[in-house]
Amino acid sequence: MTVLENFENNPVIISEKFIHDRELSLKARGIYFTLLALKDSDRRLGKLIKTSVESKTAIRSGVLELESAGYISMSNGKITVLEVDGNANL
């Protein structure tokens, strides 16, 4: 397990399984770590697109990849990070 701190200085445990998940692109992993660092209220697709140098298409495809893999869910642009295989916000 790896422990990181999010934006609010709360510990976040990341499963080594996620870090080394070869089914995910590095882009998707980077988006996931970025989401963990954001406040819940900032976890929005539009916010990711505005604050990234990546294209809108690149961000959307990474978010859809995470959603398909079950790491996040998205509704009306709001992104929720799901607790999966030991990944948890404490």
GROMACS .gro file of C-alpha atoms in nm:
model
   90
    1MET     CA    1   0.000   0.000   0.000
    2THR     CA    2   0.107   0.356  -0.069
    3VAL     CA    3  -0.021   0.645   0.140
    4LEU     CA    4  -0.059   0.993  -0.012
    5GLU     CA    5  -0.216   1.311   0.121
    6ASN     CA    6  -0.497   1.477  -0.068
    7PHE     CA    7  -0.574   1.849  -0.098
    8GLU     CA    8  -0.726   1.861   0.251
    9ASN     CA    9  -0.419   1.683   0.400
   10ASN     CA   10  -0.622   1.367   0.455
   11PRO     CA   11  -0.438   1.041   0.400
   12VAL     CA   12  -0.536   0.839   0.094
   13ILE     CA   13  -0.431   0.475   0.069
   14ILE     CA   14  -0.352   0.358  -0.283
   15SER     CA   15  -0.337  -0.011  -0.359
   16GLU     CA   16  -0.019  -0.129  -0.527
   17LYS     CA   17  -0.254  -0.324  -0.754
   18PHE     CA   18  -0.391   0.006  -0.889
   19ILE     CA   19  -0.047   0.161  -0.931
   20HIS     CA   20   0.068  -0.136  -1.137
   21ASP     CA   21  -0.260  -0.206  -1.319
   22ARG     CA   22  -0.132  -0.270  -1.671
   23GLU     CA   23  -0.488  -0.244  -1.806
   24LEU     CA   24  -0.481   0.133  -1.738
   25SER     CA   25  -0.289   0.387  -1.940
   26LEU     CA   26  -0.050   0.623  -1.767
   27LYS     CA   27  -0.291   0.900  -1.865
   28ALA     CA   28  -0.574   0.736  -1.671
   29ARG     CA   29  -0.351   0.676  -1.368
   30GLY     CA   30  -0.244   1.041  -1.372
   31ILE     CA   31  -0.604   1.157  -1.387
   32TYR     CA   32  -0.692   0.928  -1.097
   33PHE     CA   33  -0.413   1.068  -0.879
   34THR     CA   34  -0.518   1.421  -0.977
   35LEU     CA   35  -0.877   1.344  -0.874
   36LEU     CA   36  -0.758   1.216  -0.536
   37ALA     CA   37  -0.571   1.542  -0.479
   38LEU     CA   38  -0.880   1.755  -0.549
   39LYS     CA   39  -1.153   1.854  -0.310
   40ASP     CA   40  -1.478   1.663  -0.368
   41SER     CA   41  -1.642   1.980  -0.500
   42ASP     CA   42  -1.365   2.020  -0.762
   43ARG     CA   43  -1.396   1.665  -0.898
   44ARG     CA   44  -1.572   1.769  -1.217
   45LEU     CA   45  -1.492   1.691  -1.577
   46GLY     CA   46  -1.497   2.060  -1.669
   47LYS     CA   47  -1.248   2.143  -1.391
   48LEU     CA   48  -1.008   1.872  -1.513
   49ILE     CA   49  -1.031   2.003  -1.868
   50LYS     CA   50  -0.975   2.367  -1.762
   51THR     CA   51  -0.670   2.291  -1.548
   52SER     CA   52  -0.497   2.052  -1.789
   53VAL     CA   53  -0.264   2.106  -2.082
   54GLU     CA   54  -0.415   1.791  -2.233
   55SER     CA   55  -0.694   1.820  -2.487
   56LYS     CA   56  -1.058   1.783  -2.393
   57THR     CA   57  -1.065   1.457  -2.589
   58ALA     CA   58  -0.763   1.320  -2.399
   59ILE     CA   59  -0.914   1.402  -2.058
   60ARG     CA   60  -1.251   1.254  -2.154
   61SER     CA   61  -1.094   0.933  -2.281
   62GLY     CA   62  -0.889   0.894  -1.960
   63VAL     CA   63  -1.196   0.956  -1.745
   64LEU     CA   64  -1.400   0.706  -1.948
   65GLU     CA   65  -1.117   0.453  -1.911
   66LEU     CA   66  -1.128   0.492  -1.532
   67GLU     CA   67  -1.506   0.467  -1.531
   68SER     CA   68  -1.500   0.150  -1.745
   69ALA     CA   69  -1.244  -0.004  -1.509
   70GLY     CA   70  -1.465   0.075  -1.207
   71TYR     CA   71  -1.232   0.325  -1.037
   72ILE     CA   72  -1.469   0.621  -1.070
   73SER     CA   73  -1.829   0.699  -1.155
   74MET     CA   74  -1.953   1.009  -1.331
   75SER     CA   75  -2.292   1.175  -1.342
   76ASN     CA   76  -2.365   1.514  -1.500
   77GLY     CA   77  -1.992   1.596  -1.508
   78LYS     CA   78  -1.946   1.522  -1.135
   79ILE     CA   79  -1.681   1.256  -1.074
   80THR     CA   80  -1.690   1.025  -0.773
   81VAL     CA   81  -1.380   0.827  -0.681
   82LEU     CA   82  -1.484   0.476  -0.581
   83GLU     CA   83  -1.320   0.261  -0.314
   84VAL     CA   84  -1.176  -0.031  -0.506
   85ASP     CA   85  -0.936  -0.307  -0.396
   86GLY     CA   86  -0.786  -0.124  -0.101
   87ASN     CA   87  -0.791   0.230  -0.244
   88ALA     CA   88  -0.957   0.443   0.021
   89ASN     CA   89  -0.991   0.797   0.142
   90LEU     CA   90  -0.937   0.783   0.517
   0.00000   0.00000   0.00000
